Amino acid sequence: MGPIAAHAETQWQKNHPARTHVNKRLANQNRRISAGVRDGQLTHAQAHALRADDHAIRQQERADARADHNHGHLTGAQARSLNQEENANSAAIHADRH
């Protein structure tokens, strides 16, 4: 198996429950950021910073899932860590919007 095939993800791996949960939260946070910009509660600079934080979380989720020993899913510890990062960014979105 070549290097590309070794890292290709199956549909099940992409839709693993822990990964789905993380990615749904990130999508929801992105909607909240967009709504904040539309409503004038967030500046474009604030939105950019918040989205950069979300992007870093998404990159970590992908890296964790692609680790050879994880077989395309997140461990419980990884999911908890990502959840804590999402909680912190969610609180930052709330604080910036109010």
mmCIF file of C-alpha atoms in Angstrom:
data_model
loop_
_atom_site.group_PDB
_atom_site.id
_atom_site.type_symbol
_atom_site.label_atom_id
_atom_site.label_comp_id
_atom_site.label_asym_id
_atom_site.label_seq_id
_atom_site.Cartn_x
_atom_site.Cartn_y
_atom_site.Cartn_z
ATOM 1 C CA MET A 1 0.000 0.000 0.000
ATOM 2 C CA GLY A 2 1.432 3.394 -0.992
ATOM 3 C CA PRO A 3 1.773 6.387 1.322
ATOM 4 C CA ILE A 4 -1.367 8.036 -0.030
ATOM 5 C CA ALA A 5 -3.507 4.945 0.403
ATOM 6 C CA ALA A 6 -2.206 4.462 3.925
ATOM 7 C CA HIS A 7 -3.604 7.842 4.954
ATOM 8 C CA ALA A 8 -6.838 7.726 2.962
ATOM 9 C CA GLU A 9 -9.833 7.770 5.269
ATOM 10 C CA THR A 10 -12.865 5.588 4.848
ATOM 11 C CA GLN A 11 -16.314 7.136 5.119
ATOM 12 C CA TRP A 12 -16.749 5.428 8.507
ATOM 13 C CA GLN A 13 -13.543 6.992 9.782
ATOM 14 C CA LYS A 14 -14.615 10.458 8.619
ATOM 15 C CA ASN A 15 -18.012 9.985 10.268
ATOM 16 C CA HIS A 16 -16.797 8.397 13.496
ATOM 17 C CA PRO A 17 -19.077 9.665 16.324
ATOM 18 C CA ALA A 18 -16.338 11.534 18.219
ATOM 19 C CA ARG A 19 -15.134 13.235 15.036
ATOM 20 C CA THR A 20 -18.687 14.067 13.992
ATOM 21 C CA HIS A 21 -19.351 15.668 17.391
ATOM 22 C CA VAL A 22 -16.204 17.811 17.192
ATOM 23 C CA ASN A 23 -16.909 18.907 13.631
ATOM 24 C CA LYS A 24 -20.586 19.714 14.287
ATOM 25 C CA ARG A 25 -19.541 21.946 17.186
ATOM 26 C CA LEU A 26 -17.001 23.697 14.976
ATOM 27 C CA ALA A 27 -19.656 24.270 12.295
ATOM 28 C CA ASN A 28 -22.027 25.680 14.921
ATOM 29 C CA GLN A 29 -19.320 27.986 16.255
ATOM 30 C CA ASN A 30 -18.643 29.204 12.713
ATOM 31 C CA ARG A 31 -22.358 30.025 12.322
ATOM 32 C CA ARG A 32 -22.254 31.951 15.616
ATOM 33 C CA ILE A 33 -19.213 33.906 14.444
ATOM 34 C CA SER A 34 -20.896 34.737 11.123
ATOM 35 C CA ALA A 35 -24.047 35.834 12.942
ATOM 36 C CA GLY A 36 -21.953 38.040 15.210
ATOM 37 C CA VAL A 37 -20.388 39.777 12.217
ATOM 38 C CA ARG A 38 -23.792 40.205 10.526
ATOM 39 C CA ASP A 39 -25.298 41.650 13.716
ATOM 40 C CA GLY A 40 -22.369 43.986 14.253
ATOM 41 C CA GLN A 41 -21.443 42.282 17.530
ATOM 42 C CA LEU A 42 -18.078 41.125 16.171
ATOM 43 C CA THR A 43 -15.545 42.999 14.097
ATOM 44 C CA HIS A 44 -13.954 41.275 11.133
ATOM 45 C CA ALA A 45 -10.691 41.126 13.095
ATOM 46 C CA GLN A 46 -12.421 39.375 16.016
ATOM 47 C CA ALA A 47 -14.114 36.954 13.623
ATOM 48 C CA HIS A 48 -10.791 36.211 11.945
ATOM 49 C CA ALA A 49 -9.126 35.449 15.287
ATOM 50 C CA LEU A 50 -12.002 33.224 16.427
ATOM 51 C CA ARG A 51 -12.022 31.346 13.116
ATOM 52 C CA ALA A 52 -8.252 30.877 13.379
ATOM 53 C CA ASP A 53 -8.796 29.231 16.776
ATOM 54 C CA ASP A 54 -11.472 26.966 15.267
ATOM 55 C CA HIS A 55 -9.162 26.136 12.363
ATOM 56 C CA ALA A 56 -6.435 25.077 14.795
ATOM 57 C CA ILE A 57 -8.923 22.805 16.591
ATOM 58 C CA ARG A 58 -10.014 21.250 13.270
ATOM 59 C CA GLN A 59 -6.368 20.697 12.270
ATOM 60 C CA GLN A 60 -5.694 19.004 15.625
ATOM 61 C CA GLU A 61 -8.774 16.799 15.185
ATOM 62 C CA ARG A 62 -7.541 15.677 11.772
ATOM 63 C CA ALA A 63 -3.995 15.082 13.003
ATOM 64 C CA ASP A 64 -5.244 13.070 15.982
ATOM 65 C CA ALA A 65 -7.505 10.941 13.792
ATOM 66 C CA ARG A 66 -4.781 10.330 11.221
ATOM 67 C CA ALA A 67 -2.255 9.115 13.763
ATOM 68 C CA ASP A 68 -1.324 5.573 12.755
ATOM 69 C CA HIS A 69 -2.345 4.072 16.098
ATOM 70 C CA ASN A 70 -5.837 5.650 16.004
ATOM 71 C CA HIS A 71 -7.081 3.988 12.815
ATOM 72 C CA GLY A 72 -9.013 7.083 11.768
ATOM 73 C CA HIS A 73 -10.850 7.877 14.982
ATOM 74 C CA LEU A 74 -10.292 9.858 18.161
ATOM 75 C CA THR A 75 -9.443 8.359 21.509
ATOM 76 C CA GLY A 76 -11.521 9.397 24.495
ATOM 77 C CA ALA A 77 -8.682 11.555 25.796
ATOM 78 C CA GLN A 78 -8.298 13.293 22.433
ATOM 79 C CA ALA A 79 -12.040 13.938 22.192
ATOM 80 C CA ARG A 80 -12.059 15.397 25.723
ATOM 81 C CA SER A 81 -9.097 17.634 24.936
ATOM 82 C CA LEU A 82 -10.730 18.921 21.745
ATOM 83 C CA ASN A 83 -13.979 19.462 23.642
ATOM 84 C CA GLN A 84 -12.153 21.605 26.213
ATOM 85 C CA GLU A 85 -10.598 23.660 23.409
ATOM 86 C CA GLU A 86 -14.031 24.088 21.814
ATOM 87 C CA ASN A 87 -15.488 25.135 25.176
ATOM 88 C CA ALA A 88 -12.821 27.816 25.525
ATOM 89 C CA ASN A 89 -13.434 29.126 22.008
ATOM 90 C CA SER A 90 -17.195 29.039 22.545
ATOM 91 C CA ALA A 91 -16.764 31.152 25.672
ATOM 92 C CA ALA A 92 -14.577 33.578 23.700
ATOM 93 C CA ILE A 93 -17.267 33.872 21.012
ATOM 94 C CA HIS A 94 -19.868 34.579 23.692
ATOM 95 C CA ALA A 95 -17.675 37.156 25.432
ATOM 96 C CA ASP A 96 -16.817 38.943 22.190
ATOM 97 C CA ARG A 97 -20.465 39.067 21.107
ATOM 98 C CA HIS A 98 -21.701 40.556 24.395
#
